[in-house]
Amino acid sequence: CRSMAGRVTLRVYYSFMNAQVFLPSERLAPFVHSFMIIESAEGMVNTILPDIHMVMAFCFRGKVTYREGGELQLLPSAAISGLRQSARVLEYHQQTSTLLVKFTEAGAAAFLPLPPAELFNHTVAADQVMTQHQASDLCEQLAGAGNHEQRIAQVENMLLSLIDEQKADVLI
């Protein structure tokens, strides 16, 4: 499929969720591998396997929970997850929609004020990268957007505003 001025998208529909993958703009391509929007009308449990990409997530509708240390935890509406050495189980509650930013192997470093290695096996609220107010405003904007292309554009604009030019020059 093509949308967003010719950028390739992939749509996957399951009985329990819809997922759509978008490629980043040319300017973000050195930093962002892809964007994914996951929608779950009925709720679902999703096992996330270890990957080579750090992820920033924006839950703009519903909620996502996970177990840590035997306790059920609410995932922040805007969060960043480091690389993991083991699988992790997330529960998407009914009527949940989440936009994921999958960074390239070194891409997250352009946006983080701390070394990515410090996030290994951890998920933190996105206020490590932006203010809590900016994160909640962005989630509200995503919820109010008319379509997924608008949501991707909003997140891309936010990411472009966060790029630390000195770190970006080193990565390119």
Coordinates of N, CA and C in Angstrom, one line a residue:
C1 N 0.8 -1.2 0.0 CA 0.0 0.0 0.0 C 0.9 1.2 0.0
R2 N 0.4 2.3 -0.5 CA 1.1 3.6 -0.5 C 0.2 4.7 0.0
S3 N 0.7 5.5 0.8 CA 0.0 6.7 1.3 C 1.1 7.7 1.7
M4 N 0.7 8.8 2.3 CA 1.6 9.8 2.8 C 2.6 10.2 1.8
A5 N 2.2 10.7 0.7 CA 3.0 11.2 -0.4 C 3.9 10.1 -0.9
G6 N 3.4 8.9 -1.1 CA 4.1 7.8 -1.7 C 4.9 6.9 -0.7
R7 N 4.8 7.2 0.6 CA 5.6 6.4 1.5 C 4.8 5.1 1.7
V8 N 5.6 4.0 1.7 CA 5.0 2.7 1.8 C 4.5 2.4 3.2
T9 N 3.3 1.8 3.2 CA 2.7 1.3 4.5 C 2.4 -0.2 4.3
L10 N 2.3 -0.9 5.4 CA 1.9 -2.3 5.4 C 0.8 -2.4 6.4
R11 N -0.3 -3.0 6.0 CA -1.5 -3.2 6.9 C -1.7 -4.6 7.2
V12 N -1.8 -5.0 8.5 CA -2.0 -6.3 8.9 C -3.3 -6.4 9.7
Y13 N -4.2 -7.2 9.4 CA -5.5 -7.3 10.1 C -5.6 -8.7 10.7
Y14 N -5.8 -8.8 12.0 CA -6.0 -10.1 12.7 C -7.4 -9.9 13.3
S15 N -7.9 -11.0 13.8 CA -9.2 -11.0 14.5 C -9.2 -10.2 15.8
F16 N -8.0 -10.1 16.4 CA -7.8 -9.4 17.7 C -7.2 -8.1 17.6
M17 N -6.6 -7.7 16.5 CA -5.9 -6.4 16.3 C -5.7 -6.0 14.9
N18 N -5.5 -4.7 14.7 CA -5.1 -4.2 13.4 C -3.7 -3.5 13.6
A19 N -2.8 -3.7 12.7 CA -1.5 -3.1 12.8 C -1.2 -2.5 11.4
Q20 N -0.6 -1.3 11.5 CA -0.2 -0.6 10.2 C 1.2 -0.1 10.4
V21 N 2.0 -0.4 9.5 CA 3.4 0.1 9.6 C 3.7 1.2 8.5
F22 N 4.4 2.2 8.9 CA 4.7 3.4 8.1 C 6.2 3.6 8.1
L23 N 6.8 3.9 6.9 CA 8.2 4.2 6.9 C 8.3 5.7 7.2
P24 N 9.5 6.1 7.8 CA 9.7 7.5 8.2 C 10.0 8.4 7.0
S25 N 9.9 9.7 7.2 CA 10.3 10.6 6.2 C 11.8 10.5 5.9
E26 N 12.2 11.0 4.8 CA 13.6 11.0 4.5 C 14.5 11.6 5.6
R27 N 14.1 12.7 6.1 CA 14.9 13.4 7.2 C 15.0 12.5 8.4
L28 N 14.0 11.7 8.8 CA 14.1 10.9 10.0 C 14.6 9.5 9.7
A29 N 14.8 9.1 8.5 CA 15.2 7.7 8.1 C 16.5 7.3 8.8
P30 N 17.5 8.2 9.0 CA 18.7 7.7 9.7 C 18.5 7.3 11.2
F31 N 17.3 7.8 11.7 CA 17.1 7.6 13.1 C 15.9 6.7 13.4
V32 N 14.9 6.7 12.5 CA 13.7 5.9 12.8 C 13.6 4.8 11.7
H33 N 13.5 3.5 12.2 CA 13.3 2.4 11.3 C 11.9 2.4 10.7
S34 N 10.9 2.5 11.6 CA 9.5 2.5 11.2 C 8.6 3.0 12.3
F35 N 7.4 3.3 11.9 CA 6.3 3.6 12.8 C 5.3 2.5 12.7
M36 N 4.6 2.2 13.8 CA 3.6 1.2 13.8 C 2.4 1.6 14.6
I37 N 1.2 1.5 14.1 CA 0.0 1.8 14.9 C -0.7 0.5 15.1
I38 N -0.9 0.2 16.4 CA -1.6 -1.1 16.8 C -2.9 -0.7 17.4
E39 N -4.0 -1.3 16.9 CA -5.3 -1.0 17.4 C -6.0 -2.3 17.9
S40 N -6.5 -2.3 19.1 CA -7.2 -3.5 19.6 C -8.6 -3.2 20.1
A41 N -9.6 -3.6 19.4 CA -11.0 -3.3 19.8 C -11.4 -4.1 21.0
E42 N -11.0 -5.4 20.9 CA -11.5 -6.3 22.0 C -10.5 -6.6 23.1
G43 N -9.3 -6.0 23.0 CA -8.2 -6.3 23.9 C -7.5 -7.5 23.5
M44 N -6.2 -7.6 23.9 CA -5.4 -8.7 23.5 C -4.1 -8.8 24.4
V45 N -3.5 -9.9 24.4 CA -2.2 -10.1 25.0 C -1.2 -10.3 23.9
N46 N -0.1 -9.5 24.0 CA 0.9 -9.5 23.0 C 2.3 -9.8 23.6
T47 N 3.0 -10.9 23.2 CA 4.3 -11.2 23.7 C 5.3 -10.5 22.7
I48 N 6.1 -9.6 23.3 CA 7.1 -8.9 22.6 C 8.5 -9.6 22.7
L49 N 9.0 -10.0 21.6 CA 10.3 -10.7 21.7 C 11.4 -9.7 21.7
P50 N 12.6 -10.1 22.2 CA 13.8 -9.1 22.1 C 14.0 -8.7 20.7
D51 N 14.4 -7.5 20.5 CA 14.6 -6.9 19.1 C 15.9 -6.0 19.2
I52 N 16.3 -5.6 18.0 CA 17.5 -4.7 17.9 C 17.1 -3.2 17.9
H53 N 15.8 -2.9 18.1 CA 15.3 -1.6 18.0 C 14.8 -1.1 19.3
M54 N 15.2 0.1 19.8 CA 14.6 0.7 20.9 C 13.3 1.2 20.4
V55 N 12.3 1.4 21.3 CA 10.9 1.8 20.9 C 10.4 2.9 21.8
M56 N 9.8 3.9 21.2 CA 9.0 4.9 21.9 C 7.6 4.6 21.6
A57 N 6.7 4.6 22.6 CA 5.3 4.3 22.5 C 4.4 5.4 23.0
F58 N 3.4 5.7 22.2 CA 2.3 6.7 22.6 C 1.0 6.0 22.6
C59 N 0.4 5.7 23.7 CA -0.9 5.1 23.8 C -1.9 6.3 23.9
F60 N -2.6 6.4 22.7 CA -3.4 7.6 22.6 C -4.9 7.3 22.8
R61 N -5.2 6.0 23.1 CA -6.6 5.6 23.4 C -6.5 4.3 24.2
G62 N -7.2 4.2 25.3 CA -7.2 3.0 26.1 C -6.0 2.9 27.0
K63 N -5.6 1.7 27.4 CA -4.4 1.5 28.2 C -3.7 0.2 28.0
V64 N -2.5 0.1 28.3 CA -1.6 -1.1 28.2 C -1.0 -1.4 29.5
T65 N -1.1 -2.6 29.9 CA -0.4 -3.1 31.2 C 0.6 -4.2 30.9
Y66 N 1.4 -4.4 31.9 CA 2.4 -5.5 31.8 C 2.7 -5.9 33.3
R67 N 3.3 -7.1 33.4 CA 3.7 -7.6 34.7 C 5.2 -7.4 34.9
E68 N 5.5 -6.9 36.0 CA 6.9 -6.8 36.4 C 7.1 -7.1 37.9
G69 N 7.9 -8.1 38.2 CA 8.1 -8.5 39.5 C 6.8 -9.1 40.1
G70 N 6.0 -9.7 39.2 CA 4.8 -10.4 39.7 C 3.6 -9.4 39.8
E71 N 3.9 -8.1 39.7 CA 2.8 -7.1 39.9 C 2.4 -6.5 38.5
L72 N 1.1 -6.2 38.4 CA 0.5 -5.6 37.2 C 0.9 -4.1 37.2
Q73 N 1.5 -3.7 36.1 CA 1.9 -2.3 36.0 C 1.2 -1.6 34.8
L74 N 0.9 -0.3 35.0 CA 0.3 0.4 33.9 C 1.4 1.0 33.1
L75 N 1.5 0.8 31.8 CA 2.5 1.4 30.9 C 2.2 2.9 30.8
P76 N 3.2 3.8 31.0 CA 2.9 5.2 30.8 C 2.3 5.5 29.4
S77 N 1.5 6.5 29.3 CA 0.9 6.8 28.0 C 1.9 7.1 26.9
A78 N 3.0 7.7 27.4 CA 4.2 8.0 26.5 C 5.4 7.4 27.2
A79 N 6.0 6.4 26.5 CA 7.1 5.6 27.2 C 8.2 5.3 26.2
I80 N 9.4 5.0 26.7 CA 10.6 4.6 25.9 C 11.1 3.3 26.5
S81 N 11.2 2.3 25.6 CA 11.7 1.0 26.1 C 13.1 0.8 25.4
G82 N 14.0 0.4 26.3 CA 15.4 0.0 25.8 C 15.4 -1.4 25.3
L83 N 16.5 -1.8 24.8 CA 16.7 -3.2 24.3 C 16.4 -4.1 25.5
R84 N 15.9 -5.4 25.2 CA 15.6 -6.3 26.2 C 16.3 -7.6 25.9
Q85 N 16.6 -8.4 27.0 CA 17.2 -9.7 26.8 C 16.2 -10.8 26.8
S86 N 15.0 -10.5 27.2 CA 14.0 -11.6 27.3 C 12.6 -11.0 26.8
A87 N 11.7 -12.0 26.5 CA 10.4 -11.6 26.1 C 9.6 -10.8 27.2
R88 N 8.7 -10.1 26.7 CA 7.8 -9.3 27.6 C 6.4 -9.4 27.2
V89 N 5.5 -9.5 28.1 CA 4.1 -9.7 27.8 C 3.3 -8.4 28.1
L90 N 2.7 -7.8 27.1 CA 1.8 -6.6 27.2 C 0.4 -7.0 27.0
E91 N -0.5 -6.4 27.8 CA -1.9 -6.5 27.6 C -2.5 -5.2 27.1
Y92 N -3.0 -5.3 25.9 CA -3.8 -4.2 25.4 C -5.2 -4.3 25.8
H93 N -5.7 -3.4 26.5 CA -7.1 -3.4 27.0 C -8.1 -3.1 25.8
Q94 N -9.4 -3.3 26.0 CA -10.3 -3.0 25.0 C -10.2 -1.5 24.5
Q95 N -10.4 -1.4 23.2 CA -10.4 0.0 22.6 C -9.1 0.7 22.8
T96 N -8.0 0.0 22.7 CA -6.7 0.6 22.9 C -6.0 0.8 21.5
S97 N -5.4 2.0 21.3 CA -4.6 2.3 20.2 C -3.3 2.9 20.6
T98 N -2.2 2.4 20.0 CA -0.9 2.8 20.4 C 0.0 3.1 19.1
L99 N 0.7 4.1 19.1 CA 1.7 4.4 18.0 C 3.1 4.1 18.5
L100 N 3.8 3.3 17.8 CA 5.1 2.9 18.2 C 6.1 3.5 17.2
V101 N 7.2 4.0 17.8 CA 8.4 4.5 17.0 C 9.5 3.5 17.2
K102 N 9.8 2.8 16.1 CA 11.0 1.8 16.2 C 12.2 2.6 15.7
F103 N 13.2 2.8 16.6 CA 14.4 3.5 16.1 C 15.3 2.6 15.4
T104 N 16.2 3.2 14.6 CA 17.3 2.4 14.0 C 18.2 2.0 15.1
E105 N 19.2 1.1 14.8 CA 20.1 0.6 15.9 C 20.7 1.7 16.7
A106 N 21.1 2.8 16.1 CA 21.7 3.9 16.8 C 20.9 5.2 16.9
G107 N 19.7 5.1 16.3 CA 18.9 6.3 16.1 C 18.3 6.9 17.4
A108 N 18.0 6.1 18.4 CA 17.5 6.7 19.7 C 18.4 7.7 20.3
A109 N 19.7 7.5 20.1 CA 20.7 8.3 20.8 C 20.6 9.8 20.4
A110 N 20.0 10.1 19.2 CA 19.8 11.5 18.8 C 18.7 12.2 19.6
F111 N 17.9 11.4 20.3 CA 16.8 12.0 21.0 C 16.9 11.9 22.5
L112 N 17.8 11.0 23.0 CA 17.9 10.8 24.5 C 19.0 11.6 25.1
P113 N 18.7 12.1 26.3 CA 19.7 12.9 27.1 C 20.6 11.9 27.9
L114 N 20.4 10.6 27.8 CA 21.2 9.7 28.5 C 21.6 8.6 27.5
P115 N 22.7 7.9 27.8 CA 23.1 6.8 26.9 C 22.0 5.7 26.8
P116 N 21.7 5.3 25.6 CA 20.7 4.2 25.4 C 21.0 3.0 26.2
A117 N 22.2 2.7 26.5 CA 22.5 1.5 27.3 C 21.9 1.5 28.7
E118 N 21.7 2.7 29.2 CA 21.1 2.9 30.6 C 19.6 2.4 30.6
L119 N 19.0 2.3 29.4 CA 17.6 1.8 29.3 C 17.5 0.3 29.0
F120 N 18.7 -0.4 29.0 CA 18.7 -1.8 28.8 C 17.7 -2.5 29.8
N121 N 16.8 -3.3 29.3 CA 15.8 -4.0 30.1 C 14.8 -3.1 30.9
H122 N 14.8 -1.9 30.5 CA 13.9 -0.9 31.2 C 13.0 -0.2 30.3
T123 N 11.8 0.2 30.8 CA 10.9 1.1 30.2 C 10.7 2.3 31.1
V124 N 10.8 3.5 30.5 CA 10.6 4.7 31.3 C 9.6 5.6 30.7
A125 N 9.0 6.5 31.4 CA 8.1 7.5 30.9 C 8.9 8.4 29.9
A126 N 8.2 8.9 28.9 CA 8.9 9.7 27.8 C 9.4 11.0 28.4
D127 N 9.0 11.4 29.6 CA 9.5 12.7 30.1 C 11.0 12.6 30.3
Q128 N 11.7 11.5 30.0 CA 13.1 11.5 29.9 C 13.6 12.2 28.7
V129 N 12.8 12.4 27.7 CA 13.1 13.0 26.4 C 12.4 14.3 26.3
M130 N 11.2 14.4 26.8 CA 10.3 15.6 26.6 C 9.7 15.9 28.0
T131 N 9.1 17.0 28.2 CA 8.4 17.3 29.4 C 7.1 16.4 29.5
Q132 N 6.7 16.2 30.7 CA 5.4 15.5 30.9 C 4.3 16.2 30.2
H133 N 4.3 17.5 30.2 CA 3.3 18.3 29.5 C 3.3 18.0 28.0
Q134 N 4.5 18.0 27.4 CA 4.6 17.8 26.0 C 4.1 16.4 25.6
A135 N 4.5 15.4 26.5 CA 4.0 14.0 26.2 C 2.5 13.9 26.3
S136 N 1.9 14.5 27.3 CA 0.4 14.3 27.4 C -0.3 15.1 26.3
D137 N 0.3 16.3 25.9 CA -0.3 17.1 24.8 C -0.2 16.3 23.5
L138 N 0.9 15.6 23.3 CA 1.1 14.8 22.1 C 0.1 13.7 22.0
C139 N -0.1 13.0 23.1 CA -1.1 11.9 23.2 C -2.5 12.4 22.9
E140 N -2.8 13.6 23.4 CA -4.2 14.2 23.2 C -4.3 14.5 21.7
Q141 N -3.2 15.1 21.1 CA -3.3 15.4 19.7 C -3.4 14.2 18.8
L142 N -2.7 13.1 19.2 CA -2.9 11.8 18.5 C -4.3 11.3 18.5
A143 N -4.9 11.4 19.7 CA -6.3 10.9 19.9 C -7.2 11.7 19.0
G144 N -7.0 13.0 18.9 CA -7.9 13.9 18.1 C -7.6 13.9 16.6
A145 N -6.5 13.3 16.2 CA -6.2 13.3 14.8 C -7.2 12.6 14.0
G146 N -7.4 13.0 12.7 CA -8.5 12.4 11.9 C -8.1 11.1 11.3
N147 N -6.8 10.8 11.2 CA -6.3 9.5 10.6 C -4.9 9.2 11.0
H148 N -4.4 8.1 10.6 CA -3.1 7.6 11.0 C -2.0 8.5 10.4
E149 N -2.2 8.9 9.1 CA -1.2 9.8 8.5 C -0.9 11.0 9.3
Q150 N -2.0 11.6 9.8 CA -1.9 12.8 10.6 C -1.1 12.5 11.9
R151 N -1.4 11.3 12.5 CA -0.7 10.9 13.7 C 0.8 10.8 13.5
I152 N 1.1 10.1 12.4 CA 2.6 9.9 12.0 C 3.2 11.3 11.8
A153 N 2.6 12.2 11.1 CA 3.1 13.6 10.9 C 3.3 14.3 12.2
Q154 N 2.4 14.2 13.2 CA 2.5 14.8 14.5 C 3.8 14.3 15.2
V155 N 3.9 13.0 15.2 CA 5.1 12.4 15.9 C 6.4 12.7 15.2
E156 N 6.4 12.7 13.9 CA 7.6 13.1 13.1 C 8.0 14.6 13.5
N157 N 7.0 15.5 13.5 CA 7.3 16.9 13.9 C 7.9 17.0 15.3
M158 N 7.4 16.2 16.2 CA 7.9 16.2 17.6 C 9.3 15.7 17.6
L159 N 9.6 14.6 16.9 CA 10.9 14.0 16.8 C 11.9 15.0 16.2
L160 N 11.5 15.6 15.1 CA 12.4 16.6 14.5 C 12.7 17.8 15.4
S161 N 11.8 18.2 16.2 CA 12.1 19.2 17.2 C 13.0 18.8 18.3
L162 N 13.1 17.5 18.5 CA 14.0 17.0 19.6 C 15.4 16.7 19.2
I163 N 15.6 16.6 17.9 CA 17.0 16.1 17.5 C 18.0 17.1 18.0
D164 N 19.0 16.5 18.7 CA 20.1 17.3 19.1 C 21.1 17.2 18.0
E165 N 21.3 18.4 17.3 CA 22.1 18.4 16.1 C 23.5 17.9 16.3
Q166 N 24.1 18.1 17.5 CA 25.5 17.6 17.7 C 25.4 16.0 17.7
K167 N 24.5 15.4 18.3 CA 24.4 14.0 18.3 C 24.0 13.5 16.9
A168 N 23.1 14.2 16.2 CA 22.7 13.8 14.9 C 23.9 13.8 13.9
D169 N 24.8 14.8 14.0 CA 26.0 14.8 13.2 C 26.9 13.6 13.4
V170 N 27.0 13.2 14.6 CA 27.9 12.1 14.9 C 27.3 10.8 14.3
L171 N 26.0 10.6 14.3 CA 25.3 9.4 13.8 C 25.3 9.4 12.3
I172 N 25.3 10.5 11.7 CA 25.2 10.5 10.2 C 26.6 10.4 9.7

